[in-house]
XYZ file of C-alpha atoms in Angstrom:
785
model
C 28.041 44.891 -15.314
C 30.675 43.364 -13.047
C 31.623 39.783 -13.763
C 29.475 37.400 -11.749
C 31.645 34.314 -12.307
C 34.990 32.949 -11.154
C 37.209 30.052 -12.248
C 37.807 26.766 -10.455
C 40.462 24.243 -11.521
C 39.679 20.637 -12.577
C 41.703 17.801 -14.105
C 39.642 15.732 -16.565
C 39.936 13.553 -19.649
C 39.123 15.230 -22.951
C 37.403 14.181 -26.198
C 37.457 16.372 -29.349
C 34.119 16.164 -31.229
C 33.672 16.391 -34.984
C 30.985 18.839 -36.127
C 29.390 19.015 -32.665
C 29.359 21.593 -29.878
C 27.852 20.951 -26.448
C 26.378 23.741 -24.312
C 25.870 23.590 -20.524
C 22.458 22.078 -19.536
C 22.194 20.460 -22.991
C 21.535 16.695 -23.309
C 22.635 14.888 -26.481
C 23.790 11.569 -28.002
C 26.989 11.088 -29.963
C 28.941 8.062 -31.214
C 32.581 7.399 -30.281
C 34.765 5.191 -32.474
C 38.345 6.436 -32.102
C 40.506 4.391 -29.748
C 41.844 7.455 -27.915
C 38.298 8.717 -27.312
C 37.134 5.294 -26.063
C 40.062 5.241 -23.600
C 39.076 8.718 -22.407
C 35.481 7.559 -21.882
C 36.557 4.536 -19.835
C 38.761 6.703 -17.636
C 35.921 9.237 -17.196
C 33.566 6.509 -15.975
C 36.057 5.837 -13.173
C 36.421 9.564 -12.348
C 32.904 10.613 -11.246
C 31.612 10.168 -14.859
C 32.768 13.699 -15.818
C 34.474 14.454 -19.145
C 35.507 17.587 -21.071
C 34.077 17.900 -24.601
C 35.306 20.433 -27.156
C 34.981 20.807 -30.943
C 37.573 20.100 -33.639
C 38.455 23.049 -35.842
C 38.317 20.795 -38.919
C 35.946 17.797 -38.849
C 38.015 15.885 -41.504
C 41.049 15.355 -39.238
C 41.062 11.749 -37.914
C 43.889 12.000 -35.375
C 43.746 15.507 -33.885
C 46.607 17.122 -31.957
C 46.330 19.857 -29.327
C 46.354 22.454 -32.106
C 43.412 20.892 -33.956
C 40.662 21.587 -31.388
C 39.321 24.621 -29.588
C 40.480 25.218 -26.034
C 37.062 26.262 -24.724
C 34.373 23.628 -24.297
C 31.943 22.068 -21.808
C 32.385 19.790 -18.800
C 29.742 17.060 -19.199
C 28.298 14.249 -17.091
C 28.000 10.856 -18.798
C 24.412 9.634 -18.401
C 24.426 6.448 -20.498
C 26.763 4.306 -22.617
C 25.586 1.741 -25.151
C 27.856 -0.535 -27.208
C 26.909 -0.667 -30.894
C 28.066 -3.147 -33.542
C 31.515 -2.399 -34.974
C 33.344 -1.281 -31.766
C 31.365 1.951 -31.599
C 29.966 3.356 -28.373
C 26.890 5.554 -28.178
C 27.088 8.044 -25.321
C 24.377 10.189 -23.720
C 25.789 13.276 -21.952
C 24.476 16.319 -20.137
C 26.390 19.619 -20.171
C 27.387 20.853 -16.703
C 29.445 24.036 -17.170
C 31.782 25.781 -19.676
C 35.495 25.645 -19.086
C 38.791 26.490 -20.816
C 41.968 24.469 -21.056
C 44.758 25.818 -18.874
C 47.261 23.071 -19.704
C 47.310 19.737 -21.569
C 49.093 17.287 -19.259
C 48.667 14.001 -21.236
C 48.194 13.139 -24.890
C 48.504 9.321 -24.668
C 46.645 6.995 -24.292
C 44.062 9.837 -24.189
C 43.969 13.603 -23.814
C 44.013 14.873 -20.225
C 43.956 18.532 -19.265
C 43.862 20.963 -16.349
C 40.706 23.026 -16.828
C 39.412 26.288 -15.478
C 35.685 25.833 -14.881
C 33.448 28.902 -14.867
C 31.374 29.110 -11.692
C 28.544 31.644 -11.849
C 27.441 33.426 -8.716
C 23.742 34.092 -8.143
C 23.156 37.870 -8.349
C 21.163 39.308 -5.490
C 19.604 41.614 -8.070
C 19.785 41.424 -11.832
C 20.496 44.883 -13.228
C 17.884 46.468 -15.466
C 20.012 46.157 -18.580
C 20.361 42.366 -18.170
C 16.624 42.055 -17.485
C 15.853 44.027 -20.633
C 18.276 41.899 -22.676
C 16.676 38.677 -21.451
C 13.193 39.934 -22.361
C 14.383 41.010 -25.810
C 16.021 37.626 -26.432
C 12.857 35.869 -25.205
C 10.641 37.875 -27.557
C 13.003 37.348 -30.494
C 13.316 33.606 -29.768
C 9.505 33.269 -29.577
C 9.270 34.880 -33.021
C 12.090 32.590 -34.248
C 10.155 29.511 -33.007
C 6.844 30.639 -34.513
C 8.414 31.577 -37.851
C 10.639 28.539 -38.269
C 8.216 25.831 -37.009
C 11.251 23.637 -36.318
C 11.262 23.871 -32.529
C 8.461 22.681 -30.221
C 6.656 25.481 -28.318
C 7.310 23.598 -25.033
C 10.840 25.043 -25.121
C 9.314 28.496 -24.506
C 7.667 27.221 -21.298
C 11.034 25.880 -20.104
C 12.730 29.204 -20.865
C 10.106 31.244 -19.020
C 11.037 29.420 -15.775
C 14.798 30.151 -16.059
C 15.998 33.161 -14.097
C 19.830 32.890 -14.279
C 21.118 34.936 -17.292
C 23.930 32.427 -18.071
C 21.650 29.366 -18.117
C 18.996 31.295 -20.081
C 21.521 32.256 -22.771
C 22.894 28.684 -23.077
C 19.413 27.134 -23.319
C 18.438 29.517 -26.128
C 21.724 28.864 -27.977
C 21.367 25.064 -27.679
C 17.894 25.202 -29.269
C 18.954 27.277 -32.312
C 20.095 25.900 -35.680
C 23.609 27.405 -35.822
C 26.806 26.670 -37.703
C 29.601 25.016 -35.661
C 31.685 28.233 -35.728
C 28.770 30.294 -34.394
C 28.214 27.764 -31.596
C 31.903 27.882 -30.671
C 31.829 31.673 -30.686
C 28.971 31.631 -28.157
C 30.730 28.993 -26.045
C 33.819 31.195 -25.742
C 31.856 34.154 -24.346
C 31.995 33.675 -20.577
C 30.198 36.911 -19.637
C 26.407 36.168 -19.672
C 25.494 39.744 -20.622
C 27.841 39.782 -23.617
C 26.567 36.356 -24.655
C 22.947 37.553 -24.545
C 23.823 40.533 -26.789
C 25.496 38.206 -29.351
C 22.540 35.755 -29.292
C 20.102 38.633 -29.781
C 22.013 39.821 -32.858
C 22.107 36.273 -34.326
C 18.363 35.810 -33.604
C 17.401 38.992 -35.453
C 19.474 37.891 -38.455
C 17.979 34.366 -38.407
C 14.402 35.725 -38.171
C 15.038 37.849 -41.256
C 16.366 34.817 -43.197
C 13.441 32.675 -42.009
C 10.955 35.287 -43.226
C 12.579 35.209 -46.667
C 12.521 31.364 -46.622
C 8.860 31.434 -45.677
C 8.037 33.744 -48.563
C 9.959 31.555 -51.057
C 8.323 28.409 -49.654
C 4.817 29.848 -50.044
C 5.601 30.915 -53.615
C 6.914 27.394 -54.499
C 3.997 25.575 -52.801
C 1.486 27.411 -54.946
C 3.194 26.117 -58.083
C 3.144 22.382 -57.257
C 0.121 20.119 -57.773
C -1.497 17.932 -55.110
C 0.573 14.757 -55.704
C 3.808 16.681 -55.694
C 2.715 18.377 -52.476
C 2.046 15.014 -50.733
C 5.377 13.611 -51.905
C 7.155 16.740 -50.741
C 5.532 16.548 -47.279
C 6.311 12.855 -46.847
C 9.942 13.357 -47.767
C 10.110 16.338 -45.445
C 8.632 14.262 -42.572
C 11.201 11.508 -43.181
C 13.993 14.041 -43.155
C 12.721 15.586 -39.882
C 12.460 12.147 -38.204
C 15.965 11.288 -39.334
C 17.267 14.621 -38.072
C 15.584 14.092 -34.683
C 17.073 10.578 -34.471
C 13.718 8.902 -33.789
C 14.674 5.736 -35.658
C 17.870 5.424 -33.636
C 16.002 5.785 -30.339
C 13.555 3.000 -31.264
C 16.536 0.806 -32.201
C 18.166 1.516 -28.824
C 14.926 0.594 -27.052
C 14.609 -2.724 -28.923
C 18.255 -3.569 -28.111
C 17.642 -2.761 -24.452
C 14.601 -5.067 -24.373
C 16.596 -7.898 -25.962
C 19.437 -7.493 -23.435
C 16.998 -7.565 -20.505
C 15.271 -10.673 -21.873
C 18.617 -12.445 -22.302
C 19.543 -11.781 -18.673
C 16.242 -13.069 -17.228
C 16.201 -16.621 -15.831
C 12.713 -17.682 -16.873
C 10.843 -20.429 -18.715
C 11.962 -20.968 -22.347
C 8.372 -20.708 -23.660
C 7.870 -17.366 -21.900
C 11.154 -16.076 -23.371
C 10.011 -17.056 -26.855
C 6.623 -15.339 -26.405
C 8.158 -12.060 -25.217
C 10.853 -12.324 -27.929
C 8.089 -12.439 -30.560
C 6.412 -9.369 -29.054
C 9.739 -7.459 -29.173
C 10.221 -8.552 -32.795
C 6.706 -7.293 -33.672
C 7.506 -3.987 -31.995
C 10.714 -3.550 -34.005
C 8.847 -3.978 -37.307
C 6.170 -1.379 -36.453
C 6.127 2.379 -36.824
C 6.679 4.068 -33.472
C 3.644 6.285 -34.125
C 1.140 3.422 -34.568
C -1.429 2.672 -31.830
C -0.570 -1.051 -31.814
C 3.097 -0.324 -31.023
C 2.036 1.607 -27.886
C -0.026 -1.418 -26.724
C 2.898 -3.816 -27.263
C 5.351 -1.410 -25.612
C 3.122 -1.173 -22.489
C 2.833 -4.957 -22.382
C 6.607 -5.500 -22.669
C 7.284 -2.784 -20.072
C 4.835 -4.485 -17.662
C 6.581 -7.815 -18.247
C 10.039 -6.409 -17.421
C 8.761 -4.548 -14.344
C 7.636 -7.820 -12.677
C 10.010 -9.382 -10.096
C 10.779 -12.599 -12.002
C 14.007 -13.374 -10.122
C 14.014 -10.884 -7.214
C 13.419 -12.079 -3.643
C 13.943 -10.379 -0.300
C 16.025 -12.386 2.159
C 13.966 -13.798 5.047
C 14.992 -12.962 8.596
C 14.664 -16.366 10.266
C 15.601 -15.353 13.826
C 12.725 -16.780 15.889
C 13.619 -14.857 19.088
C 13.827 -11.542 17.208
C 10.543 -12.270 15.392
C 8.833 -13.076 18.726
C 10.163 -9.803 20.144
C 8.809 -7.747 17.181
C 5.379 -9.438 17.322
C 5.143 -8.844 21.104
C 6.250 -5.227 20.684
C 3.500 -4.469 18.177
C 0.595 -6.487 19.648
C -0.532 -7.664 23.064
C -2.257 -11.076 23.148
C -3.113 -12.803 19.807
C -1.081 -15.818 20.919
C -2.529 -18.209 18.275
C -1.492 -15.941 15.424
C 2.012 -15.361 16.795
C 2.496 -19.081 17.410
C 1.492 -19.919 13.817
C 3.891 -17.331 12.336
C 6.796 -18.597 14.472
C 6.002 -22.181 13.361
C 6.187 -21.066 9.726
C 9.542 -19.327 10.310
C 10.895 -22.433 12.022
C 9.910 -24.638 9.068
C 11.377 -22.082 6.595
C 14.674 -22.376 8.451
C 14.648 -26.153 7.973
C 13.056 -26.363 4.482
C 14.019 -23.440 2.236
C 11.706 -24.431 -0.629
C 8.508 -24.573 1.435
C 5.455 -22.903 -0.098
C 3.898 -19.951 1.690
C 0.810 -20.796 3.793
C -2.587 -19.141 3.216
C -3.725 -17.753 6.569
C -7.180 -16.303 7.224
C -7.623 -14.122 10.321
C -11.302 -14.117 11.318
C -12.637 -11.908 14.045
C -14.712 -8.869 14.965
C -13.648 -5.362 13.843
C -10.793 -3.643 15.652
C -8.983 -6.690 17.094
C -5.807 -6.082 15.024
C -6.212 -8.371 11.993
C -4.744 -5.924 9.475
C -2.033 -4.528 11.749
C -0.752 -8.004 12.748
C -0.139 -8.705 9.033
C 2.159 -5.636 8.883
C 3.998 -6.876 11.964
C 4.457 -10.301 10.333
C 6.124 -8.611 7.337
C 8.413 -6.633 9.677
C 9.282 -9.725 11.698
C 10.188 -11.669 8.532
C 12.012 -8.728 6.853
C 9.662 -8.934 3.865
C 7.933 -6.262 1.820
C 4.256 -5.705 2.674
C 1.439 -5.199 0.173
C -2.260 -4.754 0.942
C -5.234 -5.136 -1.395
C -8.709 -4.343 -0.102
C -11.402 -6.643 -1.528
C -14.356 -4.858 0.104
C -17.027 -4.323 -2.567
C -15.012 -5.897 -5.421
C -17.517 -7.434 -7.839
C -15.572 -7.617 -11.113
C -13.464 -10.686 -11.871
C -11.140 -8.502 -13.997
C -10.066 -6.706 -10.784
C -8.302 -9.945 -9.786
C -7.292 -11.423 -13.163
C -6.979 -8.279 -15.305
C -8.432 -7.508 -18.756
C -7.465 -9.198 -22.001
C -5.311 -7.082 -24.313
C -8.075 -7.014 -26.925
C -9.835 -4.374 -24.784
C -8.941 -0.705 -25.162
C -7.039 0.482 -22.089
C -6.504 -3.070 -20.772
C -4.427 -3.349 -17.575
C -3.253 -6.242 -15.370
C -5.293 -7.280 -12.321
C -4.639 -6.084 -8.778
C -2.367 -9.007 -7.916
C 0.071 -8.549 -10.812
C -0.028 -4.755 -10.277
C 0.817 -5.203 -6.599
C 3.705 -7.571 -7.428
C 4.983 -4.994 -9.933
C 4.968 -2.263 -7.282
C 6.455 -4.328 -4.449
C 9.360 -5.532 -6.704
C 9.939 -8.860 -4.880
C 8.310 -12.239 -5.510
C 7.993 -13.182 -1.812
C 6.162 -10.345 -0.023
C 3.571 -10.640 2.727
C 0.377 -10.115 0.705
C -2.734 -9.054 2.626
C -6.215 -9.493 1.134
C -8.323 -7.324 3.427
C -12.068 -7.946 3.916
C -12.231 -11.135 1.798
C -15.752 -11.760 3.144
C -17.018 -8.504 1.556
C -16.553 -9.586 -2.100
C -19.679 -9.674 -4.268
C -20.551 -11.039 -7.719
C -22.663 -9.772 -10.614
C -22.835 -9.959 -14.439
C -19.107 -9.125 -14.619
C -18.134 -12.422 -13.026
C -17.398 -13.817 -9.578
C -14.122 -12.497 -8.072
C -14.277 -15.158 -5.323
C -13.920 -17.858 -8.004
C -10.921 -16.015 -9.470
C -9.337 -16.082 -5.996
C -9.450 -19.906 -5.923
C -6.297 -20.162 -8.054
C -4.488 -17.390 -6.173
C -5.082 -18.924 -2.741
C -4.128 -22.506 -3.604
C -0.463 -23.390 -2.939
C -0.728 -26.185 -5.525
C -1.989 -23.884 -8.309
C -0.571 -20.416 -7.685
C 2.885 -21.469 -8.849
C 1.546 -20.743 -12.341
C -0.966 -17.941 -11.773
C -2.026 -16.564 -15.174
C -3.329 -13.037 -15.465
C -5.618 -12.345 -18.470
C -3.514 -9.343 -19.481
C -0.099 -11.034 -19.208
C -1.250 -14.456 -20.560
C 1.922 -16.012 -19.134
C 2.261 -17.852 -15.785
C 3.730 -15.989 -12.806
C 4.934 -17.800 -9.680
C 3.063 -16.762 -6.497
C 4.093 -19.798 -4.426
C 6.741 -17.841 -2.447
C 4.177 -15.228 -1.336
C 2.851 -15.405 2.233
C -0.862 -14.730 1.702
C -2.893 -13.430 4.641
C -6.622 -12.755 4.377
C -8.909 -11.055 6.895
C -12.638 -11.449 7.465
C -15.250 -10.497 10.049
C -17.379 -13.571 9.305
C -16.798 -16.925 7.619
C -20.443 -17.325 6.624
C -20.156 -15.151 3.472
C -16.944 -16.801 2.206
C -17.720 -19.556 -0.370
C -16.904 -23.098 0.815
C -14.202 -23.918 -1.794
C -12.369 -20.674 -0.991
C -12.662 -21.215 2.765
C -11.281 -24.734 2.303
C -8.045 -23.371 0.824
C -7.255 -21.210 3.838
C -5.994 -21.977 7.323
C -8.552 -20.306 9.598
C -7.188 -18.552 12.697
C -9.935 -17.059 14.850
C -9.244 -13.856 16.776
C -11.805 -13.438 19.539
C -12.592 -10.145 21.254
C -10.259 -8.803 23.923
C -10.997 -9.181 27.609
C -11.095 -6.040 29.777
C -7.668 -6.937 31.202
C -6.258 -7.313 27.672
C -7.817 -3.992 26.603
C -6.237 -2.345 29.655
C -2.778 -3.669 28.689
C -3.248 -2.630 25.033
C -4.322 0.861 26.115
C -1.321 1.258 28.460
C 1.294 -0.153 26.058
C 0.073 1.111 22.696
C -3.008 3.343 22.555
C -2.232 5.982 25.209
C 1.413 6.552 24.051
C 0.233 6.674 20.410
C -2.499 9.249 21.130
C -0.163 11.403 23.248
C 2.371 11.392 20.387
C -0.304 12.159 17.741
C -1.570 15.132 19.774
C 2.004 16.435 20.221
C 1.823 16.252 24.013
C 4.798 15.518 26.232
C 5.148 12.040 27.726
C 3.526 11.944 31.148
C 1.462 15.119 30.578
C -1.795 13.106 30.648
C -1.933 10.968 33.791
C -4.466 8.122 34.044
C -4.573 5.243 36.514
C -5.449 1.659 35.523
C -8.821 2.093 37.222
C -9.599 5.165 35.104
C -8.752 3.339 31.866
C -10.925 0.400 33.014
C -13.801 2.821 33.598
C -13.362 4.143 30.042
C -13.400 0.554 28.733
C -16.459 -0.470 30.796
C -18.673 2.601 30.619
C -17.772 4.330 27.334
C -17.044 1.489 24.904
C -18.811 -1.733 24.018
C -16.800 -3.549 21.363
C -14.685 -6.626 20.759
C -11.736 -4.627 19.415
C -10.132 -1.378 20.554
C -10.998 1.166 17.821
C -13.658 2.994 19.862
C -11.374 2.825 22.901
C -8.588 4.491 20.890
C -10.946 7.239 19.707
C -12.196 7.785 23.286
C -8.615 8.062 24.602
C -7.974 10.505 21.745
C -10.879 12.626 23.036
C -9.269 12.733 26.477
C -5.956 13.827 24.914
C -7.743 16.600 22.992
C -9.371 17.845 26.211
C -5.942 17.843 27.870
C -4.427 19.706 24.880
C -7.167 22.368 25.161
C -6.378 22.813 28.858
C -2.674 23.263 28.029
C -3.430 25.884 25.350
C -5.596 27.783 27.865
C -2.870 27.563 30.526
C 0.668 26.950 29.090
C 2.119 26.778 32.639
C 0.180 23.562 33.271
C 2.576 20.673 33.974
C 0.146 17.731 34.049
C -3.526 16.838 33.520
C -4.716 14.113 35.893
C -7.800 12.184 34.762
C -9.459 10.078 37.460
C -12.627 8.004 37.761
C -14.253 10.854 39.693
C -13.656 13.525 37.010
C -14.102 11.230 33.975
C -17.715 12.339 33.430
C -16.466 15.953 33.178
C -14.396 14.960 30.111
C -16.572 12.312 28.436
C -20.074 12.981 29.721
C -22.420 10.507 31.380
C -21.767 6.764 31.134
C -22.810 5.460 27.704
C -23.050 1.781 28.677
C -24.064 -0.123 31.795
C -23.841 -3.847 32.383
C -26.590 -5.863 33.979
C -25.618 -7.189 37.369
C -26.756 -10.514 38.841
C -29.936 -10.507 40.964
C -29.267 -10.016 44.672
C -31.716 -12.756 45.784
C -33.051 -15.955 44.199
C -36.341 -15.324 42.398
C -39.048 -17.518 40.920
C -39.291 -17.509 37.114
C -36.231 -15.301 36.498
C -33.035 -16.909 35.116
C -29.795 -15.310 33.912
C -28.842 -16.485 30.442
C -25.731 -15.721 28.383
C -25.673 -14.300 24.844
C -23.069 -13.630 22.160
C -23.104 -10.320 20.227
C -20.767 -8.968 17.512
C -19.193 -6.684 20.147
C -18.687 -9.373 22.809
C -20.791 -11.300 25.322
C -23.777 -10.112 27.348
C -26.156 -11.392 29.994
C -29.901 -11.872 29.409
C -32.469 -11.930 32.200
C -35.239 -14.295 31.041
C -38.564 -13.779 32.826
C -41.608 -16.103 32.881
C -45.122 -15.221 34.022
C -48.058 -17.684 34.462
C -51.693 -16.750 33.940
C -54.980 -18.655 33.878
C -55.910 -19.344 30.296
C -56.131 -21.962 27.579
C -52.492 -23.122 27.380
C -51.062 -20.467 25.073
C -47.303 -19.860 24.888
C -46.521 -16.151 24.398
C -42.955 -15.073 23.460
C -41.893 -11.408 23.458
C -38.610 -9.499 23.087
C -38.065 -9.662 19.287
C -37.145 -13.363 19.261
C -36.128 -15.138 16.062
C -37.550 -18.412 14.736
C -34.788 -20.579 16.229
C -35.300 -19.066 19.670
C -39.093 -19.619 19.486
C -38.527 -23.263 18.534
C -36.170 -23.639 21.525
C -38.964 -22.412 23.831
C -41.431 -24.912 22.278
C -38.880 -27.710 22.686
C -38.324 -26.783 26.348
C -42.087 -26.776 27.007
C -42.475 -30.235 25.381
C -39.656 -31.544 27.602
C -41.416 -30.166 30.728
C -44.707 -31.812 29.686
C -42.907 -35.156 29.349
C -41.587 -34.794 32.933
C -44.854 -33.719 34.645
C -44.792 -36.490 37.277
C -41.104 -36.078 38.167
C -41.542 -32.315 38.566
C -44.752 -32.720 40.563
C -46.843 -30.602 38.176
C -50.526 -30.684 37.322
C -50.957 -32.905 34.265
C -53.465 -30.425 32.792
C -51.264 -27.297 33.240
C -50.742 -27.035 29.480
C -54.517 -26.697 29.009
C -55.439 -24.196 31.719
C -52.278 -22.054 32.079
C -50.920 -19.419 29.686
C -47.130 -19.089 29.781
C -45.509 -15.741 28.835
C -41.730 -15.739 28.249
C -40.133 -12.306 27.924
C -36.501 -11.341 27.288
C -35.857 -7.649 28.175
C -34.337 -5.062 25.804
C -37.216 -5.832 23.461
C -35.958 -3.431 20.745
C -32.924 -5.638 20.072
C -33.510 -8.712 17.832
C -32.351 -12.006 19.393
C -31.967 -15.448 17.884
C -30.110 -18.731 18.296
C -30.588 -21.990 20.224
C -28.253 -21.253 23.156
C -31.016 -19.899 25.438
C -32.864 -23.261 25.316
C -31.953 -24.529 28.804
C -32.335 -20.999 30.264
C -35.952 -20.661 29.063
C -36.778 -24.243 30.174
C -35.345 -23.588 33.660
C -37.323 -20.314 33.979
C -40.581 -22.099 33.030
C -39.881 -24.992 35.472
C -39.172 -22.426 38.241
C -42.423 -20.577 37.524
C -44.498 -23.802 37.380
C -42.980 -25.377 40.523
C -42.609 -22.153 42.502
C -38.961 -22.991 43.258
C -36.641 -19.972 43.028
C -33.567 -19.906 40.782
C -30.183 -19.129 42.325
C -29.179 -15.511 41.659
C -25.459 -16.266 41.243
C -25.945 -18.895 38.487
C -25.945 -18.265 34.730
C -26.324 -20.835 31.979
C -26.056 -21.424 28.241
C -26.900 -24.432 26.095
C -29.315 -25.835 23.527
C -32.073 -28.178 24.768
C -33.492 -31.287 23.077
C -36.894 -32.960 23.584
C -35.224 -35.552 25.831
C -33.585 -32.847 27.959
C -30.063 -33.289 26.606
C -27.851 -30.176 26.644
C -26.137 -29.487 23.321
C -23.055 -27.271 22.660
C -23.105 -23.570 21.774
C -20.616 -20.983 20.360
C -18.904 -17.895 21.787
C -18.202 -19.447 25.199
C -15.251 -17.153 25.961
C -17.265 -13.949 25.340
C -20.239 -15.281 27.322
C -18.006 -16.209 30.272
C -16.471 -12.725 30.318
C -19.973 -11.187 30.384
C -20.964 -13.454 33.336
C -17.811 -12.487 35.240
C -18.551 -8.798 34.635
C -22.118 -9.245 35.955
C -20.897 -10.785 39.232
C -22.041 -14.365 38.472
C -20.289 -17.057 40.527
C -21.323 -20.266 38.713
C -21.825 -20.978 34.992
C -23.464 -24.098 33.591
C -21.664 -25.173 30.394
C -22.635 -27.981 27.949
C -20.429 -31.080 28.153
C -19.342 -30.780 24.505
C -18.026 -27.260 25.153
C -15.457 -28.608 27.625
C -12.785 -28.306 24.892
C -13.396 -24.518 24.702
C -12.544 -23.923 28.365
C -8.827 -23.574 27.465
C -9.599 -20.276 25.704
C -10.925 -18.669 28.893
C -8.243 -16.565 30.686
C -6.895 -18.020 33.937
C -7.779 -14.938 36.010
C -11.459 -15.371 34.973
C -11.423 -19.117 35.741
C -10.205 -18.400 39.296
C -13.278 -16.271 40.071
C -15.866 -18.553 38.395
C -17.111 -22.091 39.005
C -17.574 -23.674 35.566
C -19.923 -26.650 35.852
C -20.199 -29.176 32.997
C -23.770 -30.385 32.406
C -25.136 -33.069 30.064
C -28.899 -32.962 30.754
C -31.662 -30.871 32.305
C -31.612 -32.896 35.550
C -28.066 -31.634 36.203
C -29.106 -28.105 35.228
C -31.961 -28.105 37.744
C -29.682 -29.629 40.390
C -27.305 -26.652 40.184
C -29.768 -23.868 39.275
C -32.831 -24.357 41.492
C -32.733 -23.417 45.179
C -33.046 -26.453 47.444
C -35.680 -26.476 50.177
C -33.143 -25.880 52.991
C -31.722 -22.869 51.154
C -35.271 -21.637 50.527
C -35.974 -21.718 54.263
C -32.753 -19.844 54.975
C -33.701 -17.215 52.427
C -37.066 -16.914 54.077
């Protein structure tokens, strides 16, 4: 076989080893005590951490010359250095490649030589003879391992994956128990094929010796009694452990723990506690179960970011730019984050706030938290609390339990590796409690800036500082969050997006994202603003934009299919006229205002989880015994509102010009359409009262007026919630005037300016004012006629 290696020159420092030989790809420890060798090591650390190791011919020589060591050895990479007592250094090296000395150029203060390193070329094809040799060596080595029982079978798995003849030969040689001269002999054979032949011969000889040893051992074992056998085995086990250097490794580990503990800047009591655990570990056998528990505990302790912080980026303009880039709208949230950054710039030691983003699904609560982390240059970590019902998930398990682990918070801090990340608790309103404890109660300490400075996990049992963390929580509803927990958080409400906001979000973020995800070219899908508005209005009904994103994704998929069918296609234009072709018939329609004033029909406003909506409340009068009939799946609160409105009307019979006995001889039926949908709440109080008054008096209600508000027995109008969403629904339905309770005047700031321009928002305090604006006056009635 032709030589498949060549030589390359290197200049490296050199250390002669006593009684040791290092093969390429071999990893081993050795101790260095001679001054010349220590100098060589220090120089090697400067020069790419490479060093040349060769064996002394005679191990007894203390100060070797160039004649006292072999001139073929191994170039090694220094992996680890550890100072031991008595000016000795323990070194961990890995063999890289064999080399021979061409010339010694320095002998003081350390050996330095020009080397010729063997570089092996990868054969395109291994010849049959080499293949056969490798198989023979593999078979012989497997027999050697099985006969000797001194080498772990895992080595065979490693060997089976090696294809290069040179590496295969060196790995086999490094795992055999050979005399130093035999090892050196193998090192000096550069040709892999020749080396394999030599190894094969040595293996056959060793197997024969091992067979004889095995026979002798069996003969001796039969002659000893049970006690002698146990003593023999114990002594043998000790000898094996000593040979493998297990005791030394445990000692190194303990020293490493002590060094790490010394460097940490932490509480004195904590240092003492961990010091005791390390001391316990050092006095235990490495094979005991308890030592594994302590080792895991100490490892967890050292993996926590006790002193590591990421540096905050406190550039307000840059932060504003990042927040605007990632999200359209959400002004309250952005303003609060910029306030926090401003204060951080002035007061470095300020504790992190606890923010709670509350809003319907899909409005960007989770994604804004990621943007906050990016704007502040902090690490981001998210923990979902949906369905968590075990307190140990938050606080961890005590170490007395088998398989105990820290809670989610300590685990997250361990992974993020800084003590001041942006920490998101997603879906905090979805936590539950059962016999395993109440996780919401465990969160009280975490989300309290006064207490979380010393958060104590059950597993760690030592305080960890969470005060630098910026905690953000998200929730769809505040009603399921316990009061004490809600009290600890700064609530920031995120209302649903208006159609204009959804349009901007779609243009800036959703359409480009979907085009990129579907691997389409920019500008391939063309949609006008009107088309996107049609998608928003007729194919989605939500507060957020998740369904909108999915719907736009559908359009992109249709466009991608068209391109695959016709690769010459340059652009797909989607318009309002061909939208049904892509998405089918309109899924949603919105109720429009009545064209003409009508008697007994009033437009009310309602809040739903996916935004506002209009309700057309109808009243019919029939001769009867004074019954009040309510239909349309109304809840108890809504029924009580109707009763209250009727009592108010009865108290105003004379002023309204009604028959005093109407409540005895007239049945009143109030119906709210879309009867399959449950409805509840007090905000339709004035709407139902107005509809009944209109029906009883015969005066029509203006078709362009909508109203919302709770009614009292005295006719006062009380405040309601969800005014922004209700106003948007009225605007969509073509309403021109909205009657709003006086106490909701403070909420008018939330309504977008472009909506306010098109609507007349009238503040009302009592039913007299409602009737003044809602009922058609006689002159208008004549005109209508």
